[in-house]
PDB file of C-alpha atoms in Angstrom:
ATOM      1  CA  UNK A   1       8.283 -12.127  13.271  1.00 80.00           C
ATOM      2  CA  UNK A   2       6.859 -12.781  10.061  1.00 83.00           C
ATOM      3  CA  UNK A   3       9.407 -12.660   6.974  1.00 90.00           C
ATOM      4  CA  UNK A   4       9.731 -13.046   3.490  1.00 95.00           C
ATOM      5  CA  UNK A   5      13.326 -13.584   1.545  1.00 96.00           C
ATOM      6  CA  UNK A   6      13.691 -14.345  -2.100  1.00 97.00           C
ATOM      7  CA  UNK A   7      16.357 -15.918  -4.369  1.00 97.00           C
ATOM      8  CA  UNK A   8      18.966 -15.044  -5.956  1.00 97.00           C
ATOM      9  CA  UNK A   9      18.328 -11.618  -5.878  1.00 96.00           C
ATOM     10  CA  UNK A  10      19.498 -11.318  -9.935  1.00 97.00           C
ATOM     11  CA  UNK A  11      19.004 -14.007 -12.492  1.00 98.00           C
ATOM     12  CA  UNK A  12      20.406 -13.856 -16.094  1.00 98.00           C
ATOM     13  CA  UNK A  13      19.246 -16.906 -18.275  1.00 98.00           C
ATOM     14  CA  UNK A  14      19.612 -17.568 -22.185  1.00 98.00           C
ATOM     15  CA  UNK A  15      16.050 -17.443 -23.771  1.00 97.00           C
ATOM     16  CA  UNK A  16      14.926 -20.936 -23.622  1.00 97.00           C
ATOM     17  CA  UNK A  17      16.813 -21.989 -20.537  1.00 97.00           C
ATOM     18  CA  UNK A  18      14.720 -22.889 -17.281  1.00 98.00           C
ATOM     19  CA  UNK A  19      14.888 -22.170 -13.914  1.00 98.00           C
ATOM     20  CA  UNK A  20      13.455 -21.793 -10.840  1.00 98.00           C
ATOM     21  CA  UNK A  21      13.168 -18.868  -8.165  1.00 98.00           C
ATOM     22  CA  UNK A  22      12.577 -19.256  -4.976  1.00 98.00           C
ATOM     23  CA  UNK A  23      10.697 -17.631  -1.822  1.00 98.00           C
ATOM     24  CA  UNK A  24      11.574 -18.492   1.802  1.00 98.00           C
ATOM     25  CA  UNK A  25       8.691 -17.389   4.665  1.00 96.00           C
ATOM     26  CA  UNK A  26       7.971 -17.536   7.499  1.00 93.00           C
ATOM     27  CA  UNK A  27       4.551 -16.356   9.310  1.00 88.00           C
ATOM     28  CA  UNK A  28       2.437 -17.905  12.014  1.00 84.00           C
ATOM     29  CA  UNK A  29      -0.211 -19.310  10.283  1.00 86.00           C
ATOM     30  CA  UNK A  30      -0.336 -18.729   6.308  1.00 90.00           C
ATOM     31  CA  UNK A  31      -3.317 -17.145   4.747  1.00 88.00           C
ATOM     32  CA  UNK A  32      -1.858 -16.858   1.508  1.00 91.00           C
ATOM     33  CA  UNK A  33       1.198 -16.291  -0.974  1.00 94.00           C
ATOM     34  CA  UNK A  34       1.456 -14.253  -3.538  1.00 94.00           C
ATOM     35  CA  UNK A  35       3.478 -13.807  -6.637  1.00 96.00           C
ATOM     36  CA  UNK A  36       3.690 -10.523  -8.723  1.00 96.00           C
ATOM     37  CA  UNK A  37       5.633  -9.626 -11.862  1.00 97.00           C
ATOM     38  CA  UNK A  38       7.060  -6.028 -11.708  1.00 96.00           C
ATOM     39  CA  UNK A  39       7.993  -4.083 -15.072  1.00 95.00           C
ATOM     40  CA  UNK A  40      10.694  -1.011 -14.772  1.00 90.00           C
ATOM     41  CA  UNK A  41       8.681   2.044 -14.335  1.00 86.00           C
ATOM     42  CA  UNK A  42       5.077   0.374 -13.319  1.00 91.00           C
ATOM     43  CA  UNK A  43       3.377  -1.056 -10.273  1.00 94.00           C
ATOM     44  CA  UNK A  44       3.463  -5.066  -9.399  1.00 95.00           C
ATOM     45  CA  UNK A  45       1.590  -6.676 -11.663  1.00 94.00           C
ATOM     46  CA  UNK A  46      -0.616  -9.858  -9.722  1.00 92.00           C
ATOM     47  CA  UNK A  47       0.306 -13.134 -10.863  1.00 95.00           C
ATOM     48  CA  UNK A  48      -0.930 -16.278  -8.421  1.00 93.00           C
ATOM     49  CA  UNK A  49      -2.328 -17.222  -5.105  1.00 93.00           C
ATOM     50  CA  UNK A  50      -1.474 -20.540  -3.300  1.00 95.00           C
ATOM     51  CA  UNK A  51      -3.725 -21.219   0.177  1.00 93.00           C
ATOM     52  CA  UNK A  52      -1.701 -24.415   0.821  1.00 93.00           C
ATOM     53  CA  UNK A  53       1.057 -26.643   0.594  1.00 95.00           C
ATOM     54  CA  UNK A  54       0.758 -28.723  -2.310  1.00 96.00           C
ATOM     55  CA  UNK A  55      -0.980 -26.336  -4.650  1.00 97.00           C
ATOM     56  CA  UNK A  56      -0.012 -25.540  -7.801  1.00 98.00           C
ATOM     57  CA  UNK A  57      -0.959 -22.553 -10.260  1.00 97.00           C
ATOM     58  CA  UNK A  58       0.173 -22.084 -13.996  1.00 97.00           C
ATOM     59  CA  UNK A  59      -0.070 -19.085 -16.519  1.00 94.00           C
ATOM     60  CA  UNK A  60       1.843 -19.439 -19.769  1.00 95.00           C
ATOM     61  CA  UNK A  61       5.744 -20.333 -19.101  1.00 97.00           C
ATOM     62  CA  UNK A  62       5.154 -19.645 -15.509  1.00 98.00           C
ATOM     63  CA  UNK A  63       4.105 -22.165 -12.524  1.00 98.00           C
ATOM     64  CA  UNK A  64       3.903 -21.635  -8.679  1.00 98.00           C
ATOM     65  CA  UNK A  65       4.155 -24.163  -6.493  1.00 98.00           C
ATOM     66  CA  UNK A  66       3.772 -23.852  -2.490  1.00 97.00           C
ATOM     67  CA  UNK A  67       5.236 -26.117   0.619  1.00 96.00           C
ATOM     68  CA  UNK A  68       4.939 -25.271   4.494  1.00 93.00           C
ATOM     69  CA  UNK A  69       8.214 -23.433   4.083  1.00 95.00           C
ATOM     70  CA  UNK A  70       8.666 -22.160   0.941  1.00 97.00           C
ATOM     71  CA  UNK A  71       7.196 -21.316  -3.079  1.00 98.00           C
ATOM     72  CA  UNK A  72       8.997 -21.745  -6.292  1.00 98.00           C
ATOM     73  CA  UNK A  73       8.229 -20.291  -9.472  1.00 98.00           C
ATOM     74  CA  UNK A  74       9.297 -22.265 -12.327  1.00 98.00           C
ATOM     75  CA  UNK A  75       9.342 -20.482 -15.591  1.00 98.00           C
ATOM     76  CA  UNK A  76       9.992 -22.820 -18.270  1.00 98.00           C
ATOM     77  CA  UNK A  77      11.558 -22.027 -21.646  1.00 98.00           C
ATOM     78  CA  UNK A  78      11.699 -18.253 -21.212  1.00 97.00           C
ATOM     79  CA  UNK A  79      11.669 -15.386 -24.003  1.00 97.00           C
ATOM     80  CA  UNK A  80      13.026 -12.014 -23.538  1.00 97.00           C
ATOM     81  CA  UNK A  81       9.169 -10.721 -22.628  1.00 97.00           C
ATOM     82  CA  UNK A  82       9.647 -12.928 -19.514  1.00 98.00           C
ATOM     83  CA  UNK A  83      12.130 -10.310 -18.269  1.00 98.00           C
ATOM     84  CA  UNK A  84      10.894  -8.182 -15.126  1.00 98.00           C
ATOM     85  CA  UNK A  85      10.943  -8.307 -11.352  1.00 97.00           C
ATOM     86  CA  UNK A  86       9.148 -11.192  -9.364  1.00 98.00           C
ATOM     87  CA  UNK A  87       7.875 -10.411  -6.325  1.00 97.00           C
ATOM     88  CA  UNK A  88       6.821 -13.177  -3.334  1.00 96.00           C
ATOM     89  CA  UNK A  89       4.560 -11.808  -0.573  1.00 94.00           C
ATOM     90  CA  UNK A  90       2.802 -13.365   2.264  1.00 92.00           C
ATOM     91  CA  UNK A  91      -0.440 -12.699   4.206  1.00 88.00           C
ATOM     92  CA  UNK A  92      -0.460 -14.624   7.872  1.00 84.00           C
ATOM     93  CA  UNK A  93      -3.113 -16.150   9.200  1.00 80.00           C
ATOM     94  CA  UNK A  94      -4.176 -13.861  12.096  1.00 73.00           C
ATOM     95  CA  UNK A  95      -3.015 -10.710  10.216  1.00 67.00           C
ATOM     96  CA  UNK A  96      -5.536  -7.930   9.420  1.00 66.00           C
ATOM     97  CA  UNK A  97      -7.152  -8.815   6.189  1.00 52.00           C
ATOM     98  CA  UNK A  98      -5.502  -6.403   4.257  1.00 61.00           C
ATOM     99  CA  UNK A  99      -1.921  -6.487   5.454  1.00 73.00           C
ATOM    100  CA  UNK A 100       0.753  -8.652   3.379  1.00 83.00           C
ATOM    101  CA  UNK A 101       4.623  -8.765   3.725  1.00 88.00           C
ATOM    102  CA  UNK A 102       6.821  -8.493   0.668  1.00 92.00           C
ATOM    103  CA  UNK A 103      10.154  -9.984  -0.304  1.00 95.00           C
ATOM    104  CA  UNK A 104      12.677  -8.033  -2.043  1.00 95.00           C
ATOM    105  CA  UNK A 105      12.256  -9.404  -5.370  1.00 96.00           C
ATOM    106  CA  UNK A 106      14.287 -11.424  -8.052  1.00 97.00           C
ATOM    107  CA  UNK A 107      15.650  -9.718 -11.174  1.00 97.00           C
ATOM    108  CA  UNK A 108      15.178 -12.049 -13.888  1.00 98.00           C
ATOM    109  CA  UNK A 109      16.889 -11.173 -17.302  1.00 98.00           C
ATOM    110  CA  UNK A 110      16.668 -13.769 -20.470  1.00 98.00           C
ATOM    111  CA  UNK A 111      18.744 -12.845 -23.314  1.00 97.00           C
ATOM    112  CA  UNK A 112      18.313 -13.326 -26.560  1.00 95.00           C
TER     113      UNK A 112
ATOM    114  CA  UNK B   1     -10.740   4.344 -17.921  1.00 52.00           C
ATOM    115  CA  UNK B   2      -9.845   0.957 -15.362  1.00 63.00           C
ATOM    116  CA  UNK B   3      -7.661  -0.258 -12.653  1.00 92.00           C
ATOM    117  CA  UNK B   4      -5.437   2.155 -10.737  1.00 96.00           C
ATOM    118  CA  UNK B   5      -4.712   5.387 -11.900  1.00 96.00           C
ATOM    119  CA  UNK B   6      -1.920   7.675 -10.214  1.00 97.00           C
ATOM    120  CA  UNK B   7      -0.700  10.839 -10.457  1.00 97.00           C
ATOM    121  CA  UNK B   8       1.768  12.679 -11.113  1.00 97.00           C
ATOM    122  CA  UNK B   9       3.711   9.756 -12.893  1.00 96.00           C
ATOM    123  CA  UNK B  10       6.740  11.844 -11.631  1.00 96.00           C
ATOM    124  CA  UNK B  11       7.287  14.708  -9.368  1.00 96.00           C
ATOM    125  CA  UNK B  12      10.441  16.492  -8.221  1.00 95.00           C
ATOM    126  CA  UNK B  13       9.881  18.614  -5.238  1.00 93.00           C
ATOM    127  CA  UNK B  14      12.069  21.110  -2.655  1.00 90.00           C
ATOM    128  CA  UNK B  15      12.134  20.337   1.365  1.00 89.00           C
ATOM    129  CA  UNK B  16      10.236  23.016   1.701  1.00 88.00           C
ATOM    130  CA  UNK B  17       7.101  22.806  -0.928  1.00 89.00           C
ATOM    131  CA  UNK B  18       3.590  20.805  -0.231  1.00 94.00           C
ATOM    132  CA  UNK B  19       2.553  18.394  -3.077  1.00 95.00           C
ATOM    133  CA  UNK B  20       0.030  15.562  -3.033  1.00 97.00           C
ATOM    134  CA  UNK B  21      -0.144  12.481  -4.977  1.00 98.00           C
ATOM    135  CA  UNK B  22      -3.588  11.466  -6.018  1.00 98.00           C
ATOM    136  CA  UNK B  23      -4.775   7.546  -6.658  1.00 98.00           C
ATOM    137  CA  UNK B  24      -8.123   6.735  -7.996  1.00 97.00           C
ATOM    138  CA  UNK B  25      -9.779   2.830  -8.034  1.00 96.00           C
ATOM    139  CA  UNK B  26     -12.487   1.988 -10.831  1.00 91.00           C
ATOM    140  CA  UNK B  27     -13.012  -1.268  -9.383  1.00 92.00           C
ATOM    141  CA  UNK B  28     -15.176  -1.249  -6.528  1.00 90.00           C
ATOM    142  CA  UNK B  29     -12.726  -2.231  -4.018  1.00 89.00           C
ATOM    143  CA  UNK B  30     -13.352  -1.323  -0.758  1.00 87.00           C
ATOM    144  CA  UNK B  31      -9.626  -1.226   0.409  1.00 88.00           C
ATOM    145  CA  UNK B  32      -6.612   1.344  -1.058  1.00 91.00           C
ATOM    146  CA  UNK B  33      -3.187   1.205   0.315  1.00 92.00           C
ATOM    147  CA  UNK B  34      -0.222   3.384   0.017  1.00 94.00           C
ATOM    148  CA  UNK B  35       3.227   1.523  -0.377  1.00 94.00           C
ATOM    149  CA  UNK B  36       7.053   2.775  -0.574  1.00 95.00           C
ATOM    150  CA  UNK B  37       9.196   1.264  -2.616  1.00 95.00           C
ATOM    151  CA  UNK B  38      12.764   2.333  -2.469  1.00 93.00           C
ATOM    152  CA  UNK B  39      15.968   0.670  -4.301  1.00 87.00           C
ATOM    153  CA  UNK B  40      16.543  -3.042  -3.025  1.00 78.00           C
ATOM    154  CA  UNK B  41      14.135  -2.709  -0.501  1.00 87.00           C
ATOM    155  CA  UNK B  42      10.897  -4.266  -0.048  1.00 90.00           C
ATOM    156  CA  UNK B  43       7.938  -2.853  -0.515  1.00 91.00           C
ATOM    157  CA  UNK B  44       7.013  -1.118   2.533  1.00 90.00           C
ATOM    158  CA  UNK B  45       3.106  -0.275   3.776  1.00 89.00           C
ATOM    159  CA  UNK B  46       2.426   2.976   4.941  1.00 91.00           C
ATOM    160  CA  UNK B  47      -1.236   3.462   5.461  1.00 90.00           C
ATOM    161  CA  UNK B  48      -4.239   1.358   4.711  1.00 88.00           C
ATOM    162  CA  UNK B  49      -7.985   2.450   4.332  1.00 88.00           C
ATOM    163  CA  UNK B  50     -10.501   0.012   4.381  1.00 81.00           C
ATOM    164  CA  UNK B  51     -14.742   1.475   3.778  1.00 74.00           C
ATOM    165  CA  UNK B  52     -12.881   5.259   3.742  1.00 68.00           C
ATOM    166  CA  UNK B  53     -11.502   4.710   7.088  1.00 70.00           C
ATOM    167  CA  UNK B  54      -7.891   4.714   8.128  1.00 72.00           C
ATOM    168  CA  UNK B  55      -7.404   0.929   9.741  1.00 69.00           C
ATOM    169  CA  UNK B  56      -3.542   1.325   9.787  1.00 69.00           C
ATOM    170  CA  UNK B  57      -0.368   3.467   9.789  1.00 70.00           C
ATOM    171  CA  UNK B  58       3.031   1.888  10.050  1.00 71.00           C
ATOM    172  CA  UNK B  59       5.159   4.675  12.215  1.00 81.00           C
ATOM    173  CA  UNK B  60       4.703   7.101   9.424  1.00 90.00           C
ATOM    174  CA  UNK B  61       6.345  10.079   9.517  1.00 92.00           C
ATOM    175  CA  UNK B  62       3.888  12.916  10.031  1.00 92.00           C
ATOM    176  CA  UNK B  63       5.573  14.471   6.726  1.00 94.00           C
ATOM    177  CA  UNK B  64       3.002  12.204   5.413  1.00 95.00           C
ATOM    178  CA  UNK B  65      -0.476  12.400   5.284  1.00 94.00           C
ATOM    179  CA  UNK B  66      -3.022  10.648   3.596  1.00 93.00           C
ATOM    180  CA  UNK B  67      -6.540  11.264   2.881  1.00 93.00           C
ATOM    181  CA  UNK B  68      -9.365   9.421   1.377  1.00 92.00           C
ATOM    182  CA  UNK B  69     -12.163  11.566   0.866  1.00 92.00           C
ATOM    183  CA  UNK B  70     -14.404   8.175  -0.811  1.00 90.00           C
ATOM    184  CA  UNK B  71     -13.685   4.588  -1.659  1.00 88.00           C
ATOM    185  CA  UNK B  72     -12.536   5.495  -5.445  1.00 93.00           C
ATOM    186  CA  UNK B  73     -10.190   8.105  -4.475  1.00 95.00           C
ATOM    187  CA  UNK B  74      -7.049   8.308  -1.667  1.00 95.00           C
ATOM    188  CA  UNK B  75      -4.400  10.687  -1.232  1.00 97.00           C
ATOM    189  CA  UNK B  76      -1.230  11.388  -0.204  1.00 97.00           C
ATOM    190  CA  UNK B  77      -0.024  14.667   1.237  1.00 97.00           C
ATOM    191  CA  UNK B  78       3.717  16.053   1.687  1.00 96.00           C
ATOM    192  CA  UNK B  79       5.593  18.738   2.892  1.00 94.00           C
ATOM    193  CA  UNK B  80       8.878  19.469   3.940  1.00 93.00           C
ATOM    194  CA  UNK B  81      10.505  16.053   2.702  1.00 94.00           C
ATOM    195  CA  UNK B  82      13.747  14.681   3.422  1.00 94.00           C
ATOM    196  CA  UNK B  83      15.914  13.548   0.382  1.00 94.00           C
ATOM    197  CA  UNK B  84      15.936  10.304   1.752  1.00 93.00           C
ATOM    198  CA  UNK B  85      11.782  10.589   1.055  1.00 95.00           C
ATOM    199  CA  UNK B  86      12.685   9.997  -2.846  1.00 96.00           C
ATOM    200  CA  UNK B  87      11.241   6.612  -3.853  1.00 96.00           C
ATOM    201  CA  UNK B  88       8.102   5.124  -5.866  1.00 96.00           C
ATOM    202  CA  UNK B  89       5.207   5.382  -4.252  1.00 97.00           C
ATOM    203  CA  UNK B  90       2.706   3.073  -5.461  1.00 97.00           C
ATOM    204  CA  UNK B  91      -1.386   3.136  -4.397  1.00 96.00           C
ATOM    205  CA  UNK B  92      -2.696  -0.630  -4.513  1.00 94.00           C
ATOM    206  CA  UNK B  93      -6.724  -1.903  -4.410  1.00 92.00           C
ATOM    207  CA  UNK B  94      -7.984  -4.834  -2.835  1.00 88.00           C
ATOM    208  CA  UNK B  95     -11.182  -6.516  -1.724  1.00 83.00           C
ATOM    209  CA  UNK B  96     -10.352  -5.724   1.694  1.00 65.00           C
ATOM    210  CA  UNK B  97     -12.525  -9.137   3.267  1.00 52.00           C
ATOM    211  CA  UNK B  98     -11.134 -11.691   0.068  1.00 54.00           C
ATOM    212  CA  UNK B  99      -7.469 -10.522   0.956  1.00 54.00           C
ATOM    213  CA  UNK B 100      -6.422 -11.558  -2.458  1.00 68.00           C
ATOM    214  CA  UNK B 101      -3.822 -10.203  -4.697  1.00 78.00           C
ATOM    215  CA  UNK B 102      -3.554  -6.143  -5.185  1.00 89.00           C
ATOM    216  CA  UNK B 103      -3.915  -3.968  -7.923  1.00 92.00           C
ATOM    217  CA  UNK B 104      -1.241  -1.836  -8.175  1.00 95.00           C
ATOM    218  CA  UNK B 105      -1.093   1.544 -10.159  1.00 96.00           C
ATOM    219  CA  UNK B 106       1.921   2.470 -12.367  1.00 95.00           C
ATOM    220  CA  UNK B 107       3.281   4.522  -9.264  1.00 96.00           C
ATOM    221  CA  UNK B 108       4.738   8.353  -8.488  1.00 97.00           C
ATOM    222  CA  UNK B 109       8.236   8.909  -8.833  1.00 96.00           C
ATOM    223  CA  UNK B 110       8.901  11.292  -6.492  1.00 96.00           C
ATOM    224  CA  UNK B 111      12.672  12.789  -6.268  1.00 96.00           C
ATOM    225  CA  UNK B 112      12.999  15.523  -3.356  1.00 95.00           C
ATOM    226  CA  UNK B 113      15.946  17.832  -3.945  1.00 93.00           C
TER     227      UNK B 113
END
Protein backbone atom coordinates (compact mmCIF):
# COMPACT_ATOMS: atom_id res chain seq x y z
CA UNK A 1 0.00 0.00 0.00
CA UNK A 2 1.26 3.23 -0.85
CA UNK A 3 2.17 5.61 2.24
CA UNK A 4 3.43 8.76 3.17
CA UNK A 5 4.82 9.67 6.95
CA UNK A 6 6.48 12.89 7.89
CA UNK A 7 8.84 14.10 10.67
CA UNK A 8 8.67 15.20 13.64
CA UNK A 9 5.28 16.00 13.56
CA UNK A 10 6.11 19.66 15.53
CA UNK A 11 9.27 21.62 15.13
CA UNK A 12 10.16 24.75 17.21
CA UNK A 13 13.50 26.44 16.03
CA UNK A 14 15.13 29.92 17.05
CA UNK A 15 15.01 32.27 13.93
CA UNK A 16 18.21 31.64 12.26
CA UNK A 17 18.68 28.05 13.31
CA UNK A 18 18.53 25.24 10.50
CA UNK A 19 17.03 22.16 10.12
CA UNK A 20 15.76 19.65 8.19
CA UNK A 21 12.26 17.80 7.85
CA UNK A 22 11.79 14.82 6.59
CA UNK A 23 9.25 12.60 4.42
CA UNK A 24 9.29 8.78 4.42
CA UNK A 25 7.21 6.95 1.24
CA UNK A 26 6.58 4.39 -0.03
CA UNK A 27 4.63 3.71 -3.51
CA UNK A 28 5.23 1.29 -6.33
CA UNK A 29 6.72 3.24 -8.78
CA UNK A 30 7.11 7.16 -8.03
CA UNK A 31 5.64 9.67 -10.35
CA UNK A 32 6.31 12.47 -8.26
CA UNK A 33 6.71 14.25 -4.72
CA UNK A 34 5.40 17.07 -3.65
CA UNK A 35 5.94 19.64 -1.01
CA UNK A 36 3.31 22.28 0.13
CA UNK A 37 3.43 25.01 2.77
CA UNK A 38 0.08 25.31 4.69
CA UNK A 39 -0.87 28.71 6.57
CA UNK A 40 -3.61 28.47 9.61
CA UNK A 41 -6.88 29.17 8.07
CA UNK A 42 -5.91 28.66 4.12
CA UNK A 43 -5.47 25.85 1.65
CA UNK A 44 -1.81 24.14 0.92
CA UNK A 45 0.09 26.38 -0.71
CA UNK A 46 2.44 24.35 -3.73
CA UNK A 47 5.98 24.52 -3.14
CA UNK A 48 8.28 21.81 -5.32
CA UNK A 49 8.22 18.78 -7.47
CA UNK A 50 11.07 16.16 -7.53
CA UNK A 51 10.63 13.23 -10.50
CA UNK A 52 13.78 11.47 -9.18
CA UNK A 53 16.28 10.58 -6.82
CA UNK A 54 18.96 12.96 -6.88
CA UNK A 55 17.04 16.09 -7.72
CA UNK A 56 17.15 19.03 -6.04
CA UNK A 57 14.77 22.22 -5.99
CA UNK A 58 15.35 25.61 -4.09
CA UNK A 59 13.05 28.71 -3.35
CA UNK A 60 14.39 31.28 -0.92
CA UNK A 61 15.52 29.57 2.58
CA UNK A 62 13.92 26.44 1.42
CA UNK A 63 15.50 23.30 -0.59
CA UNK A 64 14.03 19.81 -1.45
CA UNK A 65 15.96 17.13 -2.04
CA UNK A 66 14.64 13.49 -3.15
CA UNK A 67 16.23 9.71 -2.70
CA UNK A 68 14.44 6.28 -3.62
CA UNK A 69 13.13 6.32 -0.07
CA UNK A 70 12.72 9.47 1.19
CA UNK A 71 12.72 13.81 0.69
CA UNK A 72 14.12 16.36 2.99
CA UNK A 73 13.41 19.86 3.11
CA UNK A 74 16.12 21.91 4.38
CA UNK A 75 15.20 25.38 5.35
CA UNK A 76 18.18 27.27 6.13
CA UNK A 77 18.41 30.29 8.44
CA UNK A 78 14.69 30.66 9.09
CA UNK A 79 12.60 33.93 10.07
CA UNK A 80 9.39 33.90 11.83
CA UNK A 81 7.50 34.19 8.13
CA UNK A 82 8.92 30.65 7.63
CA UNK A 83 6.36 29.47 10.20
CA UNK A 84 3.41 27.22 8.73
CA UNK A 85 2.62 23.60 8.02
CA UNK A 86 4.71 21.50 5.43
CA UNK A 87 3.08 19.07 3.73
CA UNK A 88 4.90 15.88 1.68
CA UNK A 89 2.66 14.07 -0.83
CA UNK A 90 3.27 11.44 -3.34
CA UNK A 91 1.80 10.48 -6.75
CA UNK A 92 2.76 6.59 -7.80
CA UNK A 93 3.62 5.60 -10.87
CA UNK A 94 0.59 3.59 -12.10
CA UNK A 95 -1.86 5.78 -10.10
CA UNK A 96 -4.62 7.71 -11.94
CA UNK A 97 -3.16 10.96 -13.01
CA UNK A 98 -4.83 12.93 -10.65
CA UNK A 99 -4.65 10.96 -7.44
CA UNK A 100 -1.76 11.86 -4.79
CA UNK A 101 -1.31 10.62 -1.13
CA UNK A 102 -0.59 13.08 1.64
CA UNK A 103 1.45 12.93 4.82
CA UNK A 104 0.27 14.42 7.91
CA UNK A 105 2.36 17.38 7.94
CA UNK A 106 5.18 19.03 10.11
CA UNK A 107 4.45 22.05 12.31
CA UNK A 108 7.30 24.24 12.01
CA UNK A 109 7.48 27.28 14.48
CA UNK A 110 10.73 29.78 14.47
CA UNK A 111 10.76 32.21 17.19
CA UNK A 112 11.97 35.28 17.33
CA UNK B 1 -10.36 37.49 -9.65
CA UNK B 2 -7.62 34.13 -9.83
CA UNK B 3 -6.87 30.80 -8.44
CA UNK B 4 -9.42 28.99 -6.28
CA UNK B 5 -12.17 30.62 -4.83
CA UNK B 6 -14.48 28.88 -2.09
CA UNK B 7 -17.33 29.51 -0.36
CA UNK B 8 -18.67 29.96 2.45
CA UNK B 9 -15.21 30.58 4.21
CA UNK B 10 -17.20 29.14 7.23
CA UNK B 11 -20.45 27.48 7.77
CA UNK B 12 -22.10 26.05 10.88
CA UNK B 13 -24.93 23.80 10.10
CA UNK B 14 -27.73 21.39 12.10
CA UNK B 15 -27.96 17.39 11.26
CA UNK B 16 -30.83 18.08 9.78
CA UNK B 17 -30.33 21.24 7.23
CA UNK B 18 -28.96 20.95 3.38
CA UNK B 19 -26.05 23.37 2.55
CA UNK B 20 -23.61 23.30 -0.35
CA UNK B 21 -20.19 24.53 -0.63
CA UNK B 22 -19.34 26.08 -3.92
CA UNK B 23 -15.53 26.12 -5.57
CA UNK B 24 -14.79 27.98 -8.68
CA UNK B 25 -11.20 27.56 -10.90
CA UNK B 26 -10.01 30.65 -13.11
CA UNK B 27 -7.28 28.70 -14.42
CA UNK B 28 -8.23 26.49 -17.07
CA UNK B 29 -7.63 23.33 -15.35
CA UNK B 30 -9.37 20.57 -16.45
CA UNK B 31 -9.34 18.64 -13.06
CA UNK B 32 -11.12 19.89 -9.44
CA UNK B 33 -10.95 17.78 -6.42
CA UNK B 34 -12.65 17.85 -3.15
CA UNK B 35 -10.38 17.04 -0.03
CA UNK B 36 -11.12 16.62 3.91
CA UNK B 37 -8.93 17.75 6.14
CA UNK B 38 -9.60 17.03 9.74
CA UNK B 39 -7.20 17.68 12.93
CA UNK B 40 -3.87 15.54 12.64
CA UNK B 41 -5.07 13.76 9.87
CA UNK B 42 -4.04 13.74 6.40
CA UNK B 43 -5.61 15.16 3.86
CA UNK B 44 -8.13 12.85 2.64
CA UNK B 45 -9.67 12.74 -1.25
CA UNK B 46 -13.17 12.48 -1.62
CA UNK B 47 -14.16 12.93 -5.18
CA UNK B 48 -12.28 13.88 -8.28
CA UNK B 49 -13.65 15.32 -11.65
CA UNK B 50 -11.59 15.33 -14.49
CA UNK B 51 -13.32 17.18 -18.24
CA UNK B 52 -16.75 17.60 -15.82
CA UNK B 53 -16.89 13.99 -15.23
CA UNK B 54 -16.75 12.18 -11.94
CA UNK B 55 -13.44 9.73 -12.39
CA UNK B 56 -13.41 8.89 -8.60
CA UNK B 57 -15.13 8.62 -5.19
CA UNK B 58 -13.30 7.26 -2.21
CA UNK B 59 -16.28 5.32 -0.13
CA UNK B 60 -17.98 8.59 0.37
CA UNK B 61 -20.70 8.77 2.41
CA UNK B 62 -23.82 9.45 0.39
CA UNK B 63 -24.33 12.53 2.92
CA UNK B 64 -22.11 13.88 0.33
CA UNK B 65 -22.65 14.84 -2.98
CA UNK B 66 -20.83 16.65 -5.39
CA UNK B 67 -21.63 18.26 -8.56
CA UNK B 68 -19.80 19.94 -11.29
CA UNK B 69 -22.05 21.52 -13.56
CA UNK B 70 -18.62 22.90 -15.94
CA UNK B 71 -14.88 22.77 -15.65
CA UNK B 72 -14.70 26.30 -13.65
CA UNK B 73 -17.20 25.40 -11.15
CA UNK B 74 -17.73 22.06 -8.63
CA UNK B 75 -19.84 21.56 -5.77
CA UNK B 76 -20.42 20.01 -2.80
CA UNK B 77 -23.80 19.07 -1.39
CA UNK B 78 -24.83 18.08 2.36
CA UNK B 79 -27.51 17.09 4.37
CA UNK B 80 -28.11 15.50 7.46
CA UNK B 81 -24.33 15.57 8.73
CA UNK B 82 -22.83 13.85 11.51
CA UNK B 83 -20.76 16.00 14.02
CA UNK B 84 -17.96 14.00 13.25
CA UNK B 85 -18.53 15.67 9.42
CA UNK B 86 -16.90 19.04 10.96
CA UNK B 87 -13.56 19.60 9.22
CA UNK B 88 -11.98 21.91 6.34
CA UNK B 89 -12.94 21.10 3.26
CA UNK B 90 -10.69 22.32 0.71
CA UNK B 91 -11.46 22.26 -3.45
CA UNK B 92 -7.95 21.86 -5.29
CA UNK B 93 -7.19 22.41 -9.41
CA UNK B 94 -4.89 20.57 -11.41
CA UNK B 95 -3.89 19.88 -14.99
CA UNK B 96 -5.39 16.62 -14.73
CA UNK B 97 -2.73 14.89 -17.69
CA UNK B 98 0.67 17.06 -16.12
CA UNK B 99 -0.27 15.63 -12.57
CA UNK B 100 1.67 18.41 -11.05
CA UNK B 101 1.20 20.24 -7.88
CA UNK B 102 -2.57 21.51 -6.87
CA UNK B 103 -4.03 24.66 -6.34
CA UNK B 104 -5.73 24.75 -3.36
CA UNK B 105 -8.49 27.32 -2.29
CA UNK B 106 -8.51 28.93 1.21
CA UNK B 107 -11.10 26.11 2.25
CA UNK B 108 -14.82 25.86 4.12
CA UNK B 109 -14.89 25.51 7.66
CA UNK B 110 -17.68 23.65 8.22
CA UNK B 111 -18.76 22.90 12.07
CA UNK B 112 -22.07 20.64 12.25
CA UNK B 113 -23.83 21.02 15.58
Amino acid sequence: EDQVTQSPEALRLQEGESSSLNCSYTVSGLRGLFWYRQDPGKGPEFLFTLYSAGEEKEKERLKATLTKKESFLHITAPKPEDSATYLCAVQALHSSASKIIFGSGTRLSIRP
Amino acid sequence: ETGVTQTPRHLVMGMTNKKSLKCEQHLGHNAMYWYKQSAKKPLELMFVYSLEERVENNSVPSRFSPECPNSSHLFLHLHTLQPEDSALYLCASSQAVRGDGYTFGSGTRLTVV
